[in-house]
Structure formats: C-alpha cells, structure tokens
Coordinates of C-alpha atoms and ligand atoms in Angstrom, one line a residue:
M1 CA 97.3 217.9 -27.3
N2 CA 99.3 218.2 -30.7
L3 CA 99.9 215.2 -32.2
G4 CA 101.8 216.3 -34.7
I5 CA 100.2 213.9 -37.9
R6 CA 98.4 216.8 -39.7
G7 CA 99.0 216.3 -43.6
K8 CA 100.2 212.8 -43.1
T9 CA 98.0 210.4 -45.0
A10 CA 96.5 206.7 -43.9
V11 CA 94.9 203.6 -44.7
V12 CA 92.0 202.0 -43.0
G13 CA 89.9 199.1 -43.6
G14 CA 86.8 198.3 -42.2
A15 CA 86.2 202.9 -42.3
S16 CA 82.3 202.5 -43.9
R17 CA 81.0 201.5 -40.6
G18 CA 82.1 200.7 -36.8
L19 CA 85.2 200.8 -35.5
G20 CA 86.9 201.7 -38.3
R21 CA 84.8 204.3 -39.2
A22 CA 85.5 205.9 -36.7
V23 CA 89.1 205.7 -36.0
C24 CA 89.0 207.3 -39.7
D25 CA 87.1 210.6 -37.6
S26 CA 89.6 210.6 -35.4
L27 CA 92.3 210.7 -37.8
A28 CA 90.4 213.2 -39.5
A29 CA 89.8 215.6 -36.8
E30 CA 93.4 215.9 -36.3
G31 CA 94.2 216.2 -40.0
V32 CA 95.1 213.4 -41.9
N33 CA 94.2 212.3 -45.3
L34 CA 92.4 209.3 -46.0
V35 CA 92.6 206.1 -48.0
M36 CA 89.1 204.7 -46.7
V37 CA 88.2 200.9 -47.4
A38 CA 85.3 198.5 -47.4
R39 CA 83.3 196.2 -49.7
S40 CA 80.3 197.8 -50.3
S41 CA 81.3 201.2 -52.2
E42 CA 77.5 203.2 -51.2
P43 CA 78.0 203.0 -47.5
L44 CA 81.5 204.1 -47.7
E45 CA 81.0 206.8 -50.6
A46 CA 78.4 208.2 -48.1
A47 CA 80.7 207.9 -45.2
A48 CA 83.5 209.4 -46.8
R49 CA 81.1 212.7 -48.2
Q50 CA 80.3 213.3 -44.8
I51 CA 84.1 213.4 -43.5
E52 CA 85.2 215.8 -46.3
S53 CA 82.9 218.0 -45.1
T54 CA 83.1 217.9 -41.5
H55 CA 87.0 218.2 -41.8
A56 CA 89.7 219.9 -44.0
V57 CA 91.1 216.7 -45.6
E58 CA 91.5 214.8 -48.9
V59 CA 89.3 211.3 -48.3
L60 CA 89.5 208.7 -51.2
P61 CA 87.0 205.6 -50.5
I62 CA 88.1 202.4 -53.0
A63 CA 85.8 199.4 -52.4
A64 CA 87.8 196.1 -51.6
D65 CA 87.0 192.8 -50.2
L66 CA 90.2 192.9 -47.9
S67 CA 90.6 188.9 -47.9
R68 CA 91.8 189.1 -51.6
G69 CA 95.2 189.5 -52.3
E70 CA 94.6 191.2 -56.2
A71 CA 91.9 193.7 -54.7
I72 CA 94.2 195.1 -51.9
G73 CA 97.4 195.5 -55.3
R74 CA 94.7 197.8 -57.3
L75 CA 93.8 199.4 -53.8
F76 CA 97.2 200.1 -53.2
E77 CA 98.1 201.5 -57.0
M78 CA 94.8 203.7 -56.6
A79 CA 95.9 205.0 -53.6
S80 CA 99.4 206.1 -55.2
R81 CA 97.8 207.7 -57.8
R82 CA 96.1 210.0 -55.5
F83 CA 98.4 210.1 -52.0
E84 CA 102.7 210.7 -52.4
T85 CA 102.7 208.2 -49.4
V86 CA 101.3 206.3 -47.1
D87 CA 102.0 207.5 -43.7
I88 CA 99.8 205.0 -41.2
L89 CA 98.1 201.7 -41.7
V90 CA 95.2 200.8 -39.6
H91 CA 94.1 197.3 -40.6
N92 CA 91.0 196.6 -39.6
T93 CA 88.3 194.3 -41.6
G94 CA 84.6 192.2 -40.5
G95 CA 84.8 189.8 -38.0
P96 CA 84.9 185.9 -39.1
P97 CA 81.7 183.9 -38.1
P98 CA 81.3 182.9 -34.8
G99 CA 81.3 178.9 -33.9
G100 CA 82.9 176.0 -32.1
F101 CA 85.4 173.6 -33.4
L102 CA 83.2 171.4 -34.9
D103 CA 81.5 173.9 -36.8
H104 CA 84.0 174.9 -39.2
D105 CA 85.3 172.8 -42.2
D106 CA 88.3 173.7 -44.6
G107 CA 86.7 176.7 -46.4
A108 CA 85.9 178.1 -43.2
W109 CA 89.5 177.8 -41.5
T110 CA 90.5 179.1 -44.7
R111 CA 88.3 182.0 -45.2
A112 CA 89.5 183.4 -41.9
Y113 CA 93.1 183.1 -42.1
E114 CA 92.7 185.3 -45.3
L115 CA 90.6 188.0 -44.0
L116 CA 92.5 187.7 -40.8
L117 CA 96.1 187.5 -40.6
L118 CA 97.1 187.1 -44.8
S119 CA 95.5 190.1 -45.5
V120 CA 98.0 191.9 -42.5
V121 CA 100.5 190.3 -44.3
R122 CA 99.5 192.0 -47.3
M123 CA 98.5 195.1 -46.5
V124 CA 101.8 195.5 -44.4
R125 CA 103.7 194.7 -47.7
G126 CA 101.6 197.3 -49.5
V127 CA 103.0 200.3 -46.6
L128 CA 106.2 198.9 -45.8
P129 CA 108.9 199.5 -48.3
G130 CA 107.9 203.1 -48.2
M131 CA 107.6 203.1 -45.1
V132 CA 111.3 202.5 -45.2
E133 CA 112.5 204.8 -47.5
R134 CA 111.1 207.9 -45.7
G135 CA 112.6 206.7 -41.7
W136 CA 108.9 207.2 -40.6
G137 CA 105.3 204.8 -40.4
R138 CA 102.9 203.8 -37.9
I139 CA 101.0 200.1 -38.3
L140 CA 98.1 199.8 -36.2
I141 CA 96.1 196.5 -36.2
N142 CA 92.6 195.5 -34.9
T143 CA 92.6 192.5 -33.3
S144 CA 89.8 191.8 -30.2
F145 CA 90.7 191.5 -26.2
T146 CA 89.7 188.2 -26.9
V147 CA 93.6 187.5 -27.7
K148 CA 93.9 187.6 -24.0
E149 CA 91.4 185.6 -23.1
P150 CA 90.0 183.5 -25.8
A151 CA 86.1 183.7 -25.9
P152 CA 84.2 180.6 -26.2
G153 CA 82.4 180.6 -29.4
L154 CA 84.9 182.4 -31.5
I155 CA 87.7 179.9 -32.5
L156 CA 88.6 181.6 -36.0
S157 CA 88.7 184.6 -34.6
N158 CA 90.1 183.9 -30.8
V159 CA 93.1 181.1 -33.3
F160 CA 94.2 184.3 -36.4
R161 CA 94.2 187.5 -33.8
T162 CA 96.4 185.1 -31.5
G163 CA 99.0 184.7 -35.0
V164 CA 98.7 188.1 -35.9
M165 CA 99.7 189.2 -32.7
A166 CA 103.1 187.4 -33.1
L167 CA 103.8 189.1 -36.7
S168 CA 103.1 192.5 -35.0
K169 CA 105.2 191.6 -31.8
T170 CA 108.0 190.3 -34.7
L171 CA 107.3 192.7 -37.3
S172 CA 107.8 195.7 -34.3
R173 CA 111.2 194.6 -33.3
E174 CA 112.0 194.5 -37.2
V175 CA 111.6 198.0 -38.0
A176 CA 112.0 199.5 -34.5
G177 CA 115.4 201.0 -35.7
K178 CA 113.3 202.9 -39.0
G179 CA 111.4 205.0 -37.2
I180 CA 108.3 202.6 -37.8
T181 CA 106.0 201.7 -34.8
V182 CA 103.7 198.7 -35.2
N183 CA 101.1 197.8 -32.6
T184 CA 97.7 195.9 -31.7
V185 CA 94.3 197.6 -30.5
C186 CA 92.3 195.0 -28.7
P187 CA 88.6 196.5 -28.4
G188 CA 86.4 195.1 -25.8
A189 CA 82.5 195.2 -26.3
F190 CA 81.8 198.2 -28.7
A191 CA 78.6 199.9 -29.8
T192 CA 78.7 198.6 -33.8
K193 CA 77.1 196.5 -36.1
R194 CA 79.6 193.6 -35.7
L195 CA 78.4 193.7 -31.4
D196 CA 74.5 193.4 -32.1
S197 CA 74.8 190.6 -34.6
I198 CA 76.7 188.7 -31.7
F199 CA 74.2 189.5 -29.4
T200 CA 71.3 188.8 -31.8
A201 CA 73.2 185.1 -32.6
Q202 CA 73.5 184.3 -29.0
A203 CA 70.1 185.5 -27.7
Q204 CA 68.6 182.9 -31.0
E205 CA 71.3 180.2 -29.7
R206 CA 69.9 180.8 -25.8
G207 CA 66.1 181.2 -27.2
T208 CA 66.2 185.1 -25.0
K209 CA 65.8 188.4 -25.6
V210 CA 68.6 190.0 -26.9
E211 CA 68.4 193.2 -24.6
T212 CA 68.8 190.2 -21.6
I213 CA 72.0 189.3 -23.6
R214 CA 73.4 193.1 -24.0
Q215 CA 72.5 193.1 -19.9
E216 CA 74.7 190.4 -19.7
W217 CA 77.6 191.5 -21.0
I218 CA 77.1 195.1 -19.5
D219 CA 77.4 193.0 -16.3
R220 CA 80.7 191.4 -16.8
I221 CA 82.3 195.2 -18.0
P222 CA 83.2 196.7 -15.1
V223 CA 82.7 200.4 -16.1
G224 CA 79.6 199.4 -16.3
R225 CA 78.6 200.3 -20.2
I226 CA 79.3 199.5 -23.9
L227 CA 82.2 201.6 -25.0
E228 CA 81.3 203.5 -28.0
P229 CA 83.5 203.8 -31.3
H230 CA 85.3 207.3 -30.9
E231 CA 87.1 205.8 -27.8
L232 CA 88.6 203.0 -30.4
G233 CA 89.5 205.7 -32.5
D234 CA 90.8 208.5 -30.6
L235 CA 93.3 204.8 -29.4
V236 CA 94.2 204.7 -33.1
A237 CA 94.9 208.0 -33.8
F238 CA 97.1 208.9 -30.6
L239 CA 99.4 205.9 -31.3
S240 CA 99.9 207.1 -35.2
S241 CA 100.7 209.8 -33.4
E242 CA 104.6 212.2 -33.1
L243 CA 103.6 212.0 -29.3
A244 CA 103.4 207.6 -29.7
S245 CA 106.9 207.1 -31.0
G246 CA 108.2 204.7 -28.4
M247 CA 105.2 202.5 -28.2
T248 CA 105.7 200.0 -30.4
G249 CA 105.3 196.1 -30.3
G250 CA 102.6 197.0 -28.0
C251 CA 99.5 195.6 -27.6
F252 CA 96.4 198.3 -26.4
P253 CA 93.2 196.5 -24.4
I254 CA 90.6 199.1 -24.5
E255 CA 88.0 197.2 -22.7
G256 CA 86.3 198.9 -19.8
G257 CA 88.4 196.5 -17.0
M258 CA 86.8 193.0 -18.3
L259 CA 90.3 191.2 -18.7
H260 CA 91.1 189.3 -15.2
G261 CA 94.7 189.1 -16.3
V262 CA 97.6 191.9 -14.9
F263 CA 99.3 191.3 -18.5
Ligands
NAP1 N1 83.1 196.2 -31.8 C1 83.1 195.1 -31.4 O1 82.8 194.9 -30.0 C2 84.7 194.3 -31.7 C3 85.3 193.7 -30.6 C4 86.2 193.3 -30.6 C5 86.7 193.2 -32.2 N2 86.1 194.0 -33.1 C6 86.7 193.5 -34.3 O2 86.6 194.5 -34.5 C7 86.7 194.7 -36.6 C8 85.2 195.8 -36.9 O3 84.5 195.7 -35.7 P1 83.6 196.8 -36.0 O4 82.2 196.6 -34.7 O5 83.7 197.8 -36.6 O6 82.5 196.0 -37.6 P2 81.1 196.3 -38.2 O7 80.5 197.7 -37.6 O8 81.1 195.1 -38.6 O9 82.0 196.8 -39.3 C9 82.9 196.4 -40.7 C10 83.6 197.2 -41.8 O10 84.2 196.1 -42.2 C11 83.4 195.9 -43.4 N3 84.2 194.7 -43.6 C12 83.8 193.9 -43.7 N4 84.6 192.9 -44.4 C13 85.4 193.8 -44.7 C14 86.5 193.1 -46.0 N5 86.5 191.8 -46.6 N6 87.2 193.6 -46.5 C15 87.0 195.2 -46.2 N7 86.4 195.9 -45.8 C16 85.4 194.3 -44.9 C17 82.6 196.4 -43.5 O11 82.1 197.0 -44.6 P3 81.5 196.2 -45.9 O12 80.4 195.0 -44.9 O13 81.3 196.9 -47.0 O14 82.8 195.1 -46.4 C18 82.4 197.6 -42.7 O15 82.5 199.3 -42.8 C19 86.3 193.3 -36.3 O16 86.9 192.4 -37.0 C20 85.3 192.7 -35.0 O17 85.3 191.6 -35.0 C21 84.9 194.0 -32.7

C-alpha cells in the first residue's frame, strides 16, 4: 500500500519513547521527515539517531516541554529553519498524574490543562496557517480510550482529553474544505513506560503484585494481550496518508475490544 506521504514533514510530540516514538518509526518507514519533540534531550537524540540510521529521512530532535507556550514557539522557529513545511502534526505528550477528585489542587488542574489541552491549541496554531496556505494537512491528536469510558482514578486525563475531542471535531469541520483532516486516536493499554507506571501505582495502592495488576488488565482486554506501540504508530501513519483524505473529525479507538459501547 502506498500511503503517498513520502517527502512530507511531521512534527511528533512525546517522541523519545513509547507511543510517540512508535509513530515516528511508522512515519519514517513511509519516507516522512521528522521533527521529534520531548523534554529530555539525551534519549530524544538517541531515538533520532536510531531512526536516521534505519530510514532515509531527515530528523530534527528538539528538546521542549509542550506544556509551555514559549517552548512551542521556539520549536516551530527551529523547525522552520530546517524544513520548508510542516505537513503532519501528531500531538502527544506524557499523561497527567493519576488520582481522584480530592487529590488535585488548582495547580494540578492548571498543569493538566496546559499539558493536554492548551498544548493542542498552541501546536495547531503553529501548523494550521501553513497547511491552509498549501491546501494540505494532517492533524492527529493522541488521547485515550478513556474519552469513551472515563477511567476511575484518572480524573485529570478524563476531563481534558474529552475537551480535546470537542476541539478536534469542531476544528475538523472548520478546515474540512481546505485539504486538512483532524482526527484523534484513542489507545487502550499499550506496552510503554507509562503503562508500567500505572501498573506499579495500582499495585502499591492495593498492596498487591505488579504482575497481578497486569494480568487483571489483560483479562479485561478481549484480544487477550497488551497492545504493541507500533500498532498505534501504523494507525497514525495511515490516518496521515493520502488514502485517508476522506477521514476527518473521527475518533479512532485502538484498544483490543476493551470498550463496551457501540459508538
Ligand atoms: N501507553 C498506554 O497504554 C496509553 C493508553 C492511553 C493513553 N496513553 C497516553 O498516551 C500518551 C503517551 O503515552 P506513552 O505510554 O507513550 O508514555 P511514555 O512511554 O511515558 O512516553 C511519553 C513521551 O512523552 C514525552 N513527554 C512527556 N511529557 C512531555 C512534555 N510535557 N512535553 C514534551 N514531551 C513530553 C516523554 O519524554 P520526556 O519525559 O523526556 O519529555 C516521552 O517521550 C500519554 O499522554 C498517555 O497518557 C497511553
């Protein structure tokens, strides 16, 4: 299958490991140049070198905290010095801290808003004018399966990611006639550092073993396994493609059948 995106450039957040890194691998395999973003430069640069040595693409690693507006401004300045255009935006960051309603003060709510929702607004602002001018663009936002079934103990994530869904749908209709698609992907349980830390926190809270928690999660997933990051990477590459030009305003769960709802 030819995805038709060779030579395009993507900005990918949370790119040094986990789901963001997998998206980079999948896009690079299709010949897409990359601006890879994460906060810590060492693992990010190592990931960028690895991708450049495997695929014939150009990669620019930029250390930036996507919850900060000035960092996002700097990142687009640096990206524009290296690449003429940004054609694909994959918004992704780390998740907010777990906890219930009474666990979070105003500071935690504000930080989660900046990390999960305001960062989407700022990143989209950085790419949209150029996409409109060229009449082509792909905006993908990584959220979570919990936008469909809010998860207990993840109130910050549940609230702001639902806002991201509203933003994505509204924006998709605004720009649909301009060759730009806007979609969200909604991962279930994927084998990453983030999931490991959720297992560890739940094990500590319940005074049980991490392995017990992992097995309980697997038991809730009809396909019977934790998914691999490349499965989400390949979905994002497809949604970024020429073939997906008619798919916009969508919310794409990839969760091994965990969700119970019809829609
Ligand atoms: N894994 C799952 O099963 C799953 C399921 C549903 C939703 N999600 C969500 O998907 C996202 C990615 O998850 P993951 O499992 O890939 O997490 P991960 O393995 O912890 O990786 C997170 C990546 O994001 C970067 N990052 C974190 N905070 C950042 C920030 N403020 N600005 C820029 N980069 C940042 C990290 O590098 P630095 O630390 O160096 O910045 C790292 O590259 C998270 O929001 C998570 O909640 C994951």
